[in-house]
Amino acid sequence: MSATTPAQHSQQPGRIMSGEMAEQPAVLSRLLEEGAPRIRETAERIAARGPRFVLLTARGTSDNAALYAKYLLEVLLGKPCGLTSMSTTTAYGAEPDLTDVLVITVSQSGGSPDLVASTEAAREAGAITLAVTNNADSPLAAVSEFHIDVLAGPEKALPATKTYTAELLALYLFVEGLRGGDSSAAKVLPELARQILSRREEVRALAARYRFAERMVLTSRGYGYPTAKEAALKLMETSYIPALSYSGADLLHGPLAMVDNISPVIAIVTEGKGGEALQPVLDRLRGRGADLVVIGSQAEVDKASAGFALPTSGVAEEVQPVLEILPLQMLAYEVAIARGQDPDAPRALAKVTETH
């Protein structure tokens, strides 16, 4: 929970979230400099155990980071990978055989009871358990065999920003360690993040355009899909706009019918195979006269109604999500401010969500 009082929030709405977004280049640098050696050591110890399958467990923002890890593990490592349904063990009492399975639990706080309980159950069922958290002293870290600290520092705003990008980078470094890669593709991230976050006025103009939107649709494919899901979550929890996220392929299988020229569609167009796979979807959206907003290359932005050009030319596709989410975090913040909301303290939310 935020340490500030309601009075402080009313005087400076969004102050904490804004400050934490601005910390992200420094957090990424710290993780690359201080965290990377420990993450590689952990990855090498786990790789030596030869896990045959990977299961990922998470909630909320961390669930979107886990989905990103699923793409990394399947594409870069060729490792079968799935997202767990925690209720199978916590509510139904199922007892799967997880011998030689790597179970990765991702959580900003490491405090949710269902995450802790499902990780304990996985370890008892023979799994190799790894917790990825921003709290080395958390209950989740305590019950896991291995732990990775994302080193984001205290996060007080209810919407997670710096912990999300730190989770993405930590998971990338971990997968690189599993496969013996050098992680060099990540070295450009802190400076490019600084460049993106300095372009606040561009995002403010987008927010002014969409502050009265009654609904938003977000779409992407491949590595960009977790970004679409995370951006939708940020828009909903800060500005209360219903935001629907779809894989581009799923959007064509029915939901495309709801797209019109009024509600904006935000497309995250990753430079690489994911962006190439999204092109038929973009063509269909333009054909329907959609108000298309593109987060991607300048060439893609130029073909859209509006957008934000990313400096991702030459950046490896698998690390672009760390950059893609930044203008969308800022957009969620600016739309909330424009609508008179306080993004630091969305209604009805708590920093640690205690699901069972």
Short mmCIF file of C-alpha atoms in Angstrom, two decimals:
data_model
loop_
_atom_site.label_atom_id
_atom_site.label_comp_id
_atom_site.label_asym_id
_atom_site.label_seq_id
_atom_site.Cartn_x
_atom_site.Cartn_y
_atom_site.Cartn_z
CA MET A 1 0.00 0.00 0.00
CA SER A 2 1.14 3.56 -0.62
CA ALA A 3 2.66 5.32 2.38
CA THR A 4 1.16 8.68 1.34
CA THR A 5 -2.06 10.02 2.78
CA PRO A 6 -5.25 10.77 0.82
CA ALA A 7 -4.55 14.47 1.30
CA GLN A 8 -1.16 14.12 -0.35
CA HIS A 9 -2.74 12.25 -3.24
CA SER A 10 -5.30 15.01 -3.77
CA GLN A 11 -2.55 17.64 -3.87
CA GLN A 12 -0.35 15.80 -6.37
CA PRO A 13 -2.27 13.05 -8.13
CA GLY A 14 0.02 10.59 -9.90
CA ARG A 15 3.22 11.89 -8.33
CA ILE A 16 4.36 8.48 -7.12
CA MET A 17 3.56 6.58 -10.32
CA SER A 18 5.27 9.27 -12.37
CA GLY A 19 8.41 9.04 -10.26
CA GLU A 20 8.49 5.25 -10.44
CA MET A 21 8.11 5.26 -14.22
CA ALA A 22 11.07 7.63 -14.39
CA GLU A 23 13.20 5.22 -12.33
CA GLN A 24 13.04 2.47 -14.94
CA PRO A 25 16.28 3.21 -16.82
CA ALA A 26 18.18 3.13 -13.52
CA VAL A 27 16.43 -0.10 -12.48
CA LEU A 28 17.33 -1.75 -15.79
CA SER A 29 20.95 -0.64 -15.42
CA ARG A 30 21.12 -1.97 -11.86
CA LEU A 31 19.70 -5.31 -12.91
CA LEU A 32 22.22 -5.62 -15.76
CA GLU A 33 25.17 -4.62 -13.57
CA GLU A 34 24.35 -6.14 -10.18
CA GLY A 35 21.69 -8.75 -10.81
CA ALA A 36 22.89 -10.42 -14.01
CA PRO A 37 25.76 -12.46 -12.47
CA ARG A 38 23.49 -13.93 -9.77
CA ILE A 39 20.75 -14.64 -12.28
CA ARG A 40 23.20 -16.47 -14.53
CA GLU A 41 24.47 -18.55 -11.62
CA THR A 42 20.90 -19.51 -10.72
CA ALA A 43 20.13 -20.37 -14.35
CA GLU A 44 23.20 -22.57 -14.64
CA ARG A 45 22.30 -24.47 -11.46
CA ILE A 46 18.78 -25.08 -12.75
CA ALA A 47 19.96 -26.02 -16.25
CA ALA A 48 22.19 -28.67 -14.69
CA ARG A 49 19.05 -30.31 -13.28
CA GLY A 50 17.69 -30.79 -16.83
CA PRO A 51 14.04 -29.74 -16.39
CA ARG A 52 11.84 -31.42 -18.97
CA PHE A 53 8.99 -28.91 -18.89
CA VAL A 54 8.30 -25.41 -17.50
CA LEU A 55 5.20 -24.13 -15.71
CA LEU A 56 4.70 -20.44 -14.98
CA THR A 57 2.57 -19.16 -12.11
CA ALA A 58 1.54 -15.53 -11.57
CA ARG A 59 -1.30 -13.04 -11.16
CA GLY A 60 -2.05 -9.60 -12.62
CA THR A 61 0.89 -7.65 -14.03
CA SER A 62 3.26 -10.48 -13.15
CA ASP A 63 1.08 -12.84 -15.18
CA ASN A 64 1.84 -10.73 -18.24
CA ALA A 65 5.55 -10.97 -17.45
CA ALA A 66 5.12 -14.74 -17.13
CA LEU A 67 3.47 -14.85 -20.57
CA TYR A 68 6.53 -13.05 -21.96
CA ALA A 69 8.73 -15.70 -20.34
CA LYS A 70 6.63 -18.37 -22.03
CA TYR A 71 7.50 -16.93 -25.42
CA LEU A 72 11.19 -16.75 -24.47
CA LEU A 73 11.29 -20.34 -23.22
CA GLU A 74 9.45 -21.76 -26.22
CA VAL A 75 11.16 -19.69 -28.93
CA LEU A 76 14.73 -19.43 -27.63
CA LEU A 77 14.97 -22.66 -25.67
CA GLY A 78 12.47 -24.92 -27.42
CA LYS A 79 11.18 -25.93 -24.00
CA PRO A 80 7.53 -27.01 -23.58
CA CYS A 81 5.91 -24.41 -21.37
CA GLY A 82 2.52 -23.70 -19.82
CA LEU A 83 0.70 -21.22 -17.58
CA THR A 84 -0.74 -22.80 -14.45
CA SER A 85 -4.26 -22.63 -13.03
CA MET A 86 -3.53 -22.30 -9.32
CA SER A 87 -7.04 -23.31 -8.26
CA THR A 88 -6.36 -26.87 -9.43
CA THR A 89 -4.18 -27.30 -6.34
CA THR A 90 -5.36 -24.55 -3.96
CA ALA A 91 -9.12 -25.08 -4.45
CA TYR A 92 -9.46 -28.58 -5.91
CA GLY A 93 -6.53 -30.25 -4.19
CA ALA A 94 -5.10 -31.83 -7.35
CA GLU A 95 -1.76 -33.59 -6.91
CA PRO A 96 0.08 -33.52 -10.26
CA ASP A 97 3.39 -35.31 -10.76
CA LEU A 98 5.87 -32.47 -11.26
CA THR A 99 9.07 -34.49 -11.13
CA ASP A 100 11.78 -32.69 -13.12
CA VAL A 101 9.40 -29.81 -13.96
CA LEU A 102 10.62 -26.25 -13.48
CA VAL A 103 7.92 -24.13 -11.82
CA ILE A 104 8.59 -20.39 -12.06
CA THR A 105 6.41 -18.18 -9.87
CA VAL A 106 6.50 -14.46 -10.70
CA SER A 107 5.25 -11.95 -8.13
CA GLN A 108 6.09 -8.34 -7.35
CA SER A 109 5.45 -8.72 -3.63
CA GLY A 110 5.80 -12.48 -3.17
CA GLY A 111 3.00 -12.26 -0.64
CA SER A 112 -0.18 -13.62 -2.21
CA PRO A 113 -1.32 -16.75 -0.34
CA ASP A 114 -2.33 -18.70 -3.45
CA LEU A 115 1.06 -18.15 -5.06
CA VAL A 116 2.80 -19.34 -1.91
CA ALA A 117 0.50 -22.34 -1.48
CA SER A 118 0.74 -23.45 -5.11
CA THR A 119 4.53 -23.13 -5.04
CA GLU A 120 4.72 -25.20 -1.85
CA ALA A 121 2.49 -27.83 -3.46
CA ALA A 122 4.66 -27.85 -6.59
CA ARG A 123 7.81 -28.39 -4.56
CA GLU A 124 6.17 -31.24 -2.64
CA ALA A 125 5.16 -32.74 -5.99
CA GLY A 126 8.80 -32.90 -7.11
CA ALA A 127 9.17 -29.61 -9.01
CA ILE A 128 12.22 -27.40 -9.21
CA THR A 129 10.80 -24.13 -7.87
CA LEU A 130 12.01 -20.63 -8.76
CA ALA A 131 10.50 -17.42 -7.37
CA VAL A 132 11.02 -14.15 -9.27
CA THR A 133 10.10 -11.27 -6.95
CA ASN A 134 10.94 -7.75 -5.85
CA ASN A 135 11.15 -8.91 -2.25
CA ALA A 136 13.88 -11.32 -1.22
CA ASP A 137 12.33 -11.62 2.25
CA SER A 138 8.87 -12.58 0.98
CA PRO A 139 6.98 -15.76 1.90
CA LEU A 140 7.20 -16.86 -1.73
CA ALA A 141 10.99 -16.57 -1.79
CA ALA A 142 11.13 -18.53 1.46
CA VAL A 143 9.19 -21.54 0.14
CA SER A 144 11.00 -21.67 -3.23
CA GLU A 145 14.20 -23.59 -3.84
CA PHE A 146 15.64 -20.77 -5.96
CA HIS A 147 14.98 -17.03 -6.00
CA ILE A 148 15.69 -14.12 -8.35
CA ASP A 149 15.45 -10.57 -6.99
CA VAL A 150 14.46 -8.09 -9.72
CA LEU A 151 16.08 -5.24 -7.73
CA ALA A 152 13.46 -2.64 -8.60
CA GLY A 153 13.42 -1.04 -5.16
CA PRO A 154 10.26 -0.20 -3.20
CA GLU A 155 7.22 0.39 -5.41
CA LYS A 156 4.53 2.46 -3.68
CA ALA A 157 2.13 3.37 -6.49
CA LEU A 158 -0.57 0.74 -6.87
CA PRO A 159 -0.07 0.34 -10.65
CA ALA A 160 3.12 -1.66 -11.18
CA THR A 161 5.51 -0.03 -13.63
CA LYS A 162 9.18 -0.45 -12.74
CA THR A 163 8.63 -3.92 -11.29
CA TYR A 164 7.05 -5.06 -14.57
CA THR A 165 9.97 -4.02 -16.78
CA ALA A 166 12.39 -5.39 -14.16
CA GLU A 167 10.56 -8.73 -14.24
CA LEU A 168 10.80 -8.80 -18.03
CA LEU A 169 14.52 -8.14 -18.01
CA ALA A 170 15.18 -10.61 -15.17
CA LEU A 171 13.29 -13.34 -17.02
CA TYR A 172 15.19 -12.60 -20.23
CA LEU A 173 18.51 -12.81 -18.37
CA PHE A 174 17.41 -16.07 -16.78
CA VAL A 175 16.46 -17.68 -20.09
CA GLU A 176 19.71 -16.49 -21.62
CA GLY A 177 21.51 -18.15 -18.71
CA LEU A 178 19.62 -21.40 -19.27
CA ARG A 179 20.74 -21.53 -22.89
CA GLY A 180 24.25 -20.21 -22.38
CA GLY A 181 23.62 -16.93 -24.20
CA ASP A 182 25.53 -13.74 -23.51
CA SER A 183 22.52 -11.43 -22.89
CA SER A 184 24.18 -8.76 -25.03
CA ALA A 185 20.89 -7.80 -26.68
CA ALA A 186 19.77 -6.22 -23.39
CA LYS A 187 22.65 -3.77 -23.06
CA VAL A 188 20.89 -1.09 -25.12
CA LEU A 189 17.74 -1.07 -22.98
CA PRO A 190 18.57 1.51 -20.26
CA GLU A 191 19.56 4.26 -22.72
CA LEU A 192 16.67 3.58 -25.09
CA ALA A 193 14.30 3.59 -22.12
CA ARG A 194 15.62 7.03 -21.15
CA GLN A 195 14.96 8.30 -24.67
CA ILE A 196 11.39 6.99 -24.68
CA LEU A 197 10.52 8.33 -21.24
CA SER A 198 11.78 11.80 -22.22
CA ARG A 199 9.03 12.07 -24.86
CA ARG A 200 6.23 12.78 -22.40
CA GLU A 201 4.65 15.53 -24.53
CA GLU A 202 3.99 13.11 -27.41
CA VAL A 203 2.14 10.80 -25.07
CA ARG A 204 0.22 13.70 -23.52
CA ALA A 205 -1.05 14.59 -27.00
CA LEU A 206 -2.26 11.02 -27.49
CA ALA A 207 -3.97 11.14 -24.11
CA ALA A 208 -5.80 14.33 -25.04
CA ARG A 209 -7.03 12.57 -28.17
CA TYR A 210 -8.35 9.55 -26.28
CA ARG A 211 -9.34 10.90 -22.85
CA PHE A 212 -13.04 10.50 -23.66
CA ALA A 213 -12.77 7.01 -25.12
CA GLU A 214 -15.43 4.67 -23.77
CA ARG A 215 -13.55 1.53 -24.77
CA MET A 216 -10.16 0.55 -26.15
CA VAL A 217 -8.95 -2.57 -27.94
CA LEU A 218 -5.29 -3.59 -27.82
CA THR A 219 -3.67 -6.16 -30.05
CA SER A 220 -0.32 -7.62 -31.00
CA ARG A 221 1.32 -10.92 -31.84
CA GLY A 222 4.33 -12.84 -30.59
CA TYR A 223 6.52 -11.07 -28.07
CA GLY A 224 4.27 -8.00 -28.26
CA TYR A 225 1.16 -9.81 -27.04
CA PRO A 226 2.09 -9.63 -23.32
CA THR A 227 2.58 -5.87 -23.86
CA ALA A 228 -0.99 -5.58 -25.18
CA LYS A 229 -2.31 -7.40 -22.12
CA GLU A 230 -0.26 -5.33 -19.68
CA ALA A 231 -1.21 -2.05 -21.36
CA ALA A 232 -4.90 -2.98 -21.19
CA LEU A 233 -4.52 -3.74 -17.47
CA LYS A 234 -2.82 -0.39 -16.84
CA LEU A 235 -5.54 1.54 -18.69
CA MET A 236 -8.29 -0.23 -16.76
CA GLU A 237 -6.78 0.14 -13.31
CA THR A 238 -5.71 3.79 -13.66
CA SER A 239 -8.43 5.42 -15.80
CA TYR A 240 -11.20 2.79 -15.50
CA ILE A 241 -11.61 2.56 -19.29
CA PRO A 242 -12.71 -0.93 -20.41
CA ALA A 243 -9.71 -2.14 -22.39
CA LEU A 244 -9.81 -5.46 -24.22
CA SER A 245 -6.60 -7.20 -25.28
CA TYR A 246 -6.38 -9.83 -28.01
CA SER A 247 -3.76 -11.68 -29.92
CA GLY A 248 -4.03 -10.43 -33.49
CA ALA A 249 -4.97 -13.94 -34.59
CA ASP A 250 -7.74 -14.14 -31.98
CA LEU A 251 -9.01 -10.68 -32.94
CA LEU A 252 -9.80 -11.99 -36.42
CA HIS A 253 -11.75 -14.93 -34.97
CA GLY A 254 -14.82 -12.92 -33.99
CA PRO A 255 -13.94 -9.83 -31.90
CA LEU A 256 -13.07 -7.89 -35.08
CA ALA A 257 -16.83 -7.42 -35.53
CA MET A 258 -16.94 -4.94 -32.61
CA VAL A 259 -14.26 -2.67 -34.15
CA ASP A 260 -15.59 0.62 -35.48
CA ASN A 261 -14.26 4.09 -36.31
CA ILE A 262 -14.98 5.44 -32.82
CA SER A 263 -13.23 3.24 -30.27
CA PRO A 264 -9.45 3.33 -30.70
CA VAL A 265 -7.46 0.19 -31.46
CA ILE A 266 -3.89 0.20 -30.14
CA ALA A 267 -1.57 -2.15 -32.02
CA ILE A 268 1.88 -3.01 -30.69
CA VAL A 269 3.91 -3.80 -33.80
CA THR A 270 7.15 -5.46 -32.75
CA GLU A 271 9.94 -5.25 -35.31
CA GLY A 272 10.49 -8.85 -36.32
CA LYS A 273 8.41 -11.94 -36.92
CA GLY A 274 5.65 -10.90 -34.53
CA GLY A 275 5.15 -7.63 -36.39
CA GLU A 276 5.17 -9.45 -39.71
CA ALA A 277 2.48 -11.84 -38.47
CA LEU A 278 0.37 -8.86 -37.38
CA GLN A 279 0.30 -7.21 -40.82
CA PRO A 280 -2.88 -8.96 -42.09
CA VAL A 281 -4.63 -7.83 -38.91
CA LEU A 282 -3.52 -4.22 -39.45
CA ASP A 283 -4.80 -4.39 -43.04
CA ARG A 284 -8.19 -5.60 -41.84
CA LEU A 285 -8.36 -2.89 -39.18
CA ARG A 286 -7.55 -0.17 -41.69
CA GLY A 287 -10.13 -1.67 -44.04
CA ARG A 288 -12.78 -1.28 -41.35
CA GLY A 289 -11.85 2.37 -40.84
CA ALA A 290 -10.58 1.77 -37.32
CA ASP A 291 -9.00 4.58 -35.35
CA LEU A 292 -5.68 2.76 -35.34
CA VAL A 293 -2.91 3.75 -32.93
CA VAL A 294 0.44 2.07 -33.54
CA ILE A 295 3.27 1.59 -31.08
CA GLY A 296 6.17 0.53 -33.28
CA SER A 297 8.50 1.73 -36.01
CA GLN A 298 8.10 5.14 -37.64
CA ALA A 299 7.08 3.44 -40.89
CA GLU A 300 4.20 1.67 -39.12
CA VAL A 301 3.15 4.81 -37.26
CA ASP A 302 3.01 6.74 -40.54
CA LYS A 303 0.34 4.32 -41.83
CA ALA A 304 -1.85 4.70 -38.74
CA SER A 305 -4.23 7.35 -37.40
CA ALA A 306 -1.79 8.12 -34.60
CA GLY A 307 1.02 6.46 -32.70
CA PHE A 308 4.36 6.50 -30.97
CA ALA A 309 7.51 5.57 -32.89
CA LEU A 310 9.91 3.35 -30.97
CA PRO A 311 13.71 3.47 -31.38
CA THR A 312 13.88 -0.28 -31.92
CA SER A 313 15.68 -0.54 -35.26
CA GLY A 314 18.35 -3.19 -34.77
CA VAL A 315 17.07 -4.15 -31.31
CA ALA A 316 16.53 -7.90 -30.84
CA GLU A 317 12.83 -8.74 -31.04
CA GLU A 318 12.88 -10.68 -27.78
CA VAL A 319 13.86 -7.62 -25.68
CA GLN A 320 11.64 -5.05 -27.41
CA PRO A 321 8.75 -5.62 -24.94
CA VAL A 322 10.81 -3.88 -22.25
CA LEU A 323 10.62 -0.73 -24.40
CA GLU A 324 7.15 -1.19 -25.90
CA ILE A 325 5.35 -0.92 -22.59
CA LEU A 326 6.92 2.43 -21.62
CA PRO A 327 4.81 4.77 -23.80
CA LEU A 328 1.74 2.74 -22.84
CA GLN A 329 2.46 3.17 -19.13
CA MET A 330 2.74 6.89 -19.78
CA LEU A 331 -0.48 6.83 -21.80
CA ALA A 332 -2.38 5.13 -18.96
CA TYR A 333 -0.99 7.73 -16.55
CA GLU A 334 -1.81 10.73 -18.77
CA VAL A 335 -5.32 9.52 -19.61
CA ALA A 336 -6.03 9.03 -15.91
CA ILE A 337 -4.80 12.54 -15.10
CA ALA A 338 -6.81 14.01 -17.98
CA ARG A 339 -9.93 12.27 -16.68
CA GLY A 340 -9.41 13.63 -13.17
CA GLN A 341 -8.28 10.34 -11.62
CA ASP A 342 -5.34 9.68 -9.30
CA PRO A 343 -3.27 6.88 -10.87
CA ASP A 344 -1.32 6.44 -7.63
CA ALA A 345 -4.34 5.01 -5.84
CA PRO A 346 -6.96 3.39 -8.08
CA ARG A 347 -10.21 2.72 -6.27
CA ALA A 348 -10.82 -0.68 -4.69
CA LEU A 349 -7.23 -1.90 -5.19
CA ALA A 350 -4.45 -2.90 -2.78
CA LYS A 351 -0.74 -3.30 -3.50
CA VAL A 352 -0.71 -6.92 -2.27
CA THR A 353 -3.75 -8.80 -3.53
CA GLU A 354 -4.42 -11.74 -1.24
CA THR A 355 -6.16 -14.37 -3.36
CA HIS A 356 -6.55 -17.94 -2.16
#
